[in-house]
Amino acid sequence: MADLRYSQLSIKDRFQCGRTVRQLIRDLWFGSIKVTAPFLRLTVFETTDRKTGQRILRCIDNRRLFALKEFAGMTGEDDLMVTVNLYSQTTIMEVLRFIQNSDDTPGDHVHLGRQKTFP
């Protein structure tokens, strides 16, 4: 988990449900919430570091990642295992291509365009 990077410069101190990030850290510490809880699954994207050109992993769940990193620091587990949905750069490029090439259609049929004929 130490390799996971944030995707934002700052985070709010509360989740949408109203729980504070600090409360989540306390709940992890006291064991009332386990690291394996389904809502702690992180969404992670493989990307390239702009400065080094190296492959990096950036998480879009910054509050959850912060809480998990704080908890890991408290327990001394730098390599705390967490559950992630990992999307590679190839997957990201395919999703972007899908978005660019998709029309507003139900998708149950397609029209074949006319080809140019040459003399």
PDB file of C-alpha atoms in Angstrom:
ATOM      1  CA  MET A   1       0.000   0.000   0.000  1.00  0.00           C
ATOM      2  CA  ALA A   2       2.971   2.290   0.500  1.00  0.00           C
ATOM      3  CA  ASP A   3       3.247   2.541  -3.310  1.00  0.00           C
ATOM      4  CA  LEU A   4      -0.269   3.966  -3.704  1.00  0.00           C
ATOM      5  CA  ARG A   5      -0.316   7.703  -4.380  1.00  0.00           C
ATOM      6  CA  TYR A   6      -3.078  10.239  -3.969  1.00  0.00           C
ATOM      7  CA  SER A   7      -4.823  11.844  -6.940  1.00  0.00           C
ATOM      8  CA  GLN A   8      -5.625  15.148  -5.190  1.00  0.00           C
ATOM      9  CA  LEU A   9      -3.695  17.736  -3.184  1.00  0.00           C
ATOM     10  CA  SER A  10      -6.258  17.943  -0.381  1.00  0.00           C
ATOM     11  CA  ILE A  11      -9.201  16.035   1.049  1.00  0.00           C
ATOM     12  CA  LYS A  12     -12.255  16.900   3.116  1.00  0.00           C
ATOM     13  CA  ASP A  13     -12.296  15.698   6.712  1.00  0.00           C
ATOM     14  CA  ARG A  14     -15.654  13.919   6.318  1.00  0.00           C
ATOM     15  CA  PHE A  15     -17.070  11.266   4.054  1.00  0.00           C
ATOM     16  CA  GLN A  16     -20.410  11.739   2.297  1.00  0.00           C
ATOM     17  CA  CYS A  17     -22.043   9.577   4.979  1.00  0.00           C
ATOM     18  CA  GLY A  18     -20.966  12.102   7.643  1.00  0.00           C
ATOM     19  CA  ARG A  19     -18.269   9.958   9.307  1.00  0.00           C
ATOM     20  CA  THR A  20     -14.997  11.770   9.844  1.00  0.00           C
ATOM     21  CA  VAL A  21     -11.750  10.444   8.442  1.00  0.00           C
ATOM     22  CA  ARG A  22     -10.366  10.432  12.006  1.00  0.00           C
ATOM     23  CA  GLN A  23     -13.290   8.266  13.149  1.00  0.00           C
ATOM     24  CA  LEU A  24     -12.500   5.726  10.433  1.00  0.00           C
ATOM     25  CA  ILE A  25      -8.877   5.629  11.619  1.00  0.00           C
ATOM     26  CA  ARG A  26     -10.072   5.053  15.211  1.00  0.00           C
ATOM     27  CA  ASP A  27     -12.494   2.334  14.077  1.00  0.00           C
ATOM     28  CA  LEU A  28      -9.663   0.589  12.231  1.00  0.00           C
ATOM     29  CA  TRP A  29      -7.389   0.906  15.261  1.00  0.00           C
ATOM     30  CA  PHE A  30      -9.950  -0.520  17.687  1.00  0.00           C
ATOM     31  CA  GLY A  31     -10.997  -3.254  15.258  1.00  0.00           C
ATOM     32  CA  SER A  32     -14.640  -2.268  14.837  1.00  0.00           C
ATOM     33  CA  ILE A  33     -13.892  -1.949  11.111  1.00  0.00           C
ATOM     34  CA  LYS A  34     -11.570  -4.363   9.336  1.00  0.00           C
ATOM     35  CA  VAL A  35      -9.221  -3.382   6.512  1.00  0.00           C
ATOM     36  CA  THR A  36     -11.079  -5.985   4.427  1.00  0.00           C
ATOM     37  CA  ALA A  37     -14.443  -4.215   4.767  1.00  0.00           C
ATOM     38  CA  PRO A  38     -16.020  -3.973   1.282  1.00  0.00           C
ATOM     39  CA  PHE A  39     -16.402  -0.175   1.464  1.00  0.00           C
ATOM     40  CA  LEU A  40     -12.617   0.156   1.889  1.00  0.00           C
ATOM     41  CA  ARG A  41     -11.924  -1.258  -1.588  1.00  0.00           C
ATOM     42  CA  LEU A  42      -9.837   1.362  -3.403  1.00  0.00           C
ATOM     43  CA  THR A  43     -10.011   2.346  -7.064  1.00  0.00           C
ATOM     44  CA  VAL A  44      -6.477   2.624  -8.422  1.00  0.00           C
ATOM     45  CA  PHE A  45      -5.210   3.711 -11.825  1.00  0.00           C
ATOM     46  CA  GLU A  46      -1.836   2.895 -13.313  1.00  0.00           C
ATOM     47  CA  THR A  47      -0.296   6.010 -14.817  1.00  0.00           C
ATOM     48  CA  THR A  48       3.102   7.522 -15.527  1.00  0.00           C
ATOM     49  CA  ASP A  49       4.935   9.922 -13.234  1.00  0.00           C
ATOM     50  CA  ARG A  50       5.392  13.191 -15.164  1.00  0.00           C
ATOM     51  CA  LYS A  51       8.866  13.837 -13.732  1.00  0.00           C
ATOM     52  CA  THR A  52      10.448  10.384 -13.823  1.00  0.00           C
ATOM     53  CA  GLY A  53       8.452   8.588 -16.516  1.00  0.00           C
ATOM     54  CA  GLN A  54       8.086   5.664 -14.102  1.00  0.00           C
ATOM     55  CA  ARG A  55       4.885   3.658 -13.687  1.00  0.00           C
ATOM     56  CA  ILE A  56       2.942   4.771 -10.597  1.00  0.00           C
ATOM     57  CA  LEU A  57      -0.356   3.830  -8.962  1.00  0.00           C
ATOM     58  CA  ARG A  58      -2.774   6.661  -8.148  1.00  0.00           C
ATOM     59  CA  CYS A  59      -5.871   6.193  -6.032  1.00  0.00           C
ATOM     60  CA  ILE A  60      -9.060   8.196  -6.506  1.00  0.00           C
ATOM     61  CA  ASP A  61     -10.368   7.289  -3.030  1.00  0.00           C
ATOM     62  CA  ASN A  62      -8.136   9.767  -1.263  1.00  0.00           C
ATOM     63  CA  ARG A  63      -9.910   9.908   2.132  1.00  0.00           C
ATOM     64  CA  ARG A  64     -10.003   6.137   2.447  1.00  0.00           C
ATOM     65  CA  LEU A  65      -6.381   5.896   1.321  1.00  0.00           C
ATOM     66  CA  PHE A  66      -5.374   8.545   3.859  1.00  0.00           C
ATOM     67  CA  ALA A  67      -7.144   6.684   6.668  1.00  0.00           C
ATOM     68  CA  LEU A  68      -5.564   3.378   5.661  1.00  0.00           C
ATOM     69  CA  LYS A  69      -2.086   4.927   5.419  1.00  0.00           C
ATOM     70  CA  GLU A  70      -2.516   6.553   8.839  1.00  0.00           C
ATOM     71  CA  PHE A  71      -3.653   3.225  10.295  1.00  0.00           C
ATOM     72  CA  ALA A  72      -0.718   1.434   8.661  1.00  0.00           C
ATOM     73  CA  GLY A  73       1.642   3.972  10.215  1.00  0.00           C
ATOM     74  CA  MET A  74       0.094   3.429  13.643  1.00  0.00           C
ATOM     75  CA  THR A  75       0.513  -0.339  13.367  1.00  0.00           C
ATOM     76  CA  GLY A  76       3.961  -0.201  11.779  1.00  0.00           C
ATOM     77  CA  GLU A  77       2.727  -2.135   8.730  1.00  0.00           C
ATOM     78  CA  ASP A  78       4.188  -0.201   5.804  1.00  0.00           C
ATOM     79  CA  ASP A  79       3.079  -2.964   3.433  1.00  0.00           C
ATOM     80  CA  LEU A  80      -0.489  -3.264   4.713  1.00  0.00           C
ATOM     81  CA  MET A  81      -2.509  -5.338   2.249  1.00  0.00           C
ATOM     82  CA  VAL A  82      -5.659  -3.638   0.985  1.00  0.00           C
ATOM     83  CA  THR A  83      -8.223  -4.557  -1.663  1.00  0.00           C
ATOM     84  CA  VAL A  84      -8.115  -2.558  -4.890  1.00  0.00           C
ATOM     85  CA  ASN A  85      -9.739  -2.367  -8.293  1.00  0.00           C
ATOM     86  CA  LEU A  86      -6.717  -1.752 -10.511  1.00  0.00           C
ATOM     87  CA  TYR A  87      -7.089  -0.214 -13.949  1.00  0.00           C
ATOM     88  CA  SER A  88      -4.053  -0.310 -16.224  1.00  0.00           C
ATOM     89  CA  GLN A  89      -3.018   2.397 -18.670  1.00  0.00           C
ATOM     90  CA  THR A  90      -4.180   0.118 -21.487  1.00  0.00           C
ATOM     91  CA  THR A  91      -7.623  -0.171 -19.904  1.00  0.00           C
ATOM     92  CA  ILE A  92      -7.828   3.598 -19.473  1.00  0.00           C
ATOM     93  CA  MET A  93      -6.932   4.158 -23.133  1.00  0.00           C
ATOM     94  CA  GLU A  94      -9.561   1.618 -24.227  1.00  0.00           C
ATOM     95  CA  VAL A  95     -12.222   3.325 -22.085  1.00  0.00           C
ATOM     96  CA  LEU A  96     -11.321   6.704 -23.604  1.00  0.00           C
ATOM     97  CA  ARG A  97     -11.512   5.191 -27.101  1.00  0.00           C
ATOM     98  CA  PHE A  98     -14.911   3.694 -26.245  1.00  0.00           C
ATOM     99  CA  ILE A  99     -16.188   7.081 -25.037  1.00  0.00           C
ATOM    100  CA  GLN A 100     -14.874   8.912 -28.126  1.00  0.00           C
ATOM    101  CA  ASN A 101     -16.293   6.377 -30.589  1.00  0.00           C
ATOM    102  CA  SER A 102     -19.675   5.775 -28.969  1.00  0.00           C
ATOM    103  CA  ASP A 103     -22.880   7.219 -30.370  1.00  0.00           C
ATOM    104  CA  ASP A 104     -26.218   7.657 -28.646  1.00  0.00           C
ATOM    105  CA  THR A 105     -27.602   4.352 -29.901  1.00  0.00           C
ATOM    106  CA  PRO A 106     -29.272   1.314 -28.352  1.00  0.00           C
ATOM    107  CA  GLY A 107     -26.528  -0.719 -30.040  1.00  0.00           C
ATOM    108  CA  ASP A 108     -28.741  -3.452 -31.484  1.00  0.00           C
ATOM    109  CA  HIS A 109     -27.866  -2.647 -35.100  1.00  0.00           C
ATOM    110  CA  VAL A 110     -25.398  -0.683 -37.209  1.00  0.00           C
ATOM    111  CA  HIS A 111     -25.484   0.920 -40.658  1.00  0.00           C
ATOM    112  CA  LEU A 112     -22.723   0.080 -43.099  1.00  0.00           C
ATOM    113  CA  GLY A 113     -21.306   3.262 -44.601  1.00  0.00           C
ATOM    114  CA  ARG A 114     -20.555   3.613 -48.309  1.00  0.00           C
ATOM    115  CA  GLN A 115     -17.036   3.111 -49.475  1.00  0.00           C
ATOM    116  CA  LYS A 116     -15.513   5.324 -52.096  1.00  0.00           C
ATOM    117  CA  THR A 117     -15.082   3.603 -55.407  1.00  0.00           C
ATOM    118  CA  PHE A 118     -12.039   4.163 -57.523  1.00  0.00           C
ATOM    119  CA  PRO A 119     -12.030   4.191 -61.326  1.00  0.00           C
TER     120      PRO A 119
END
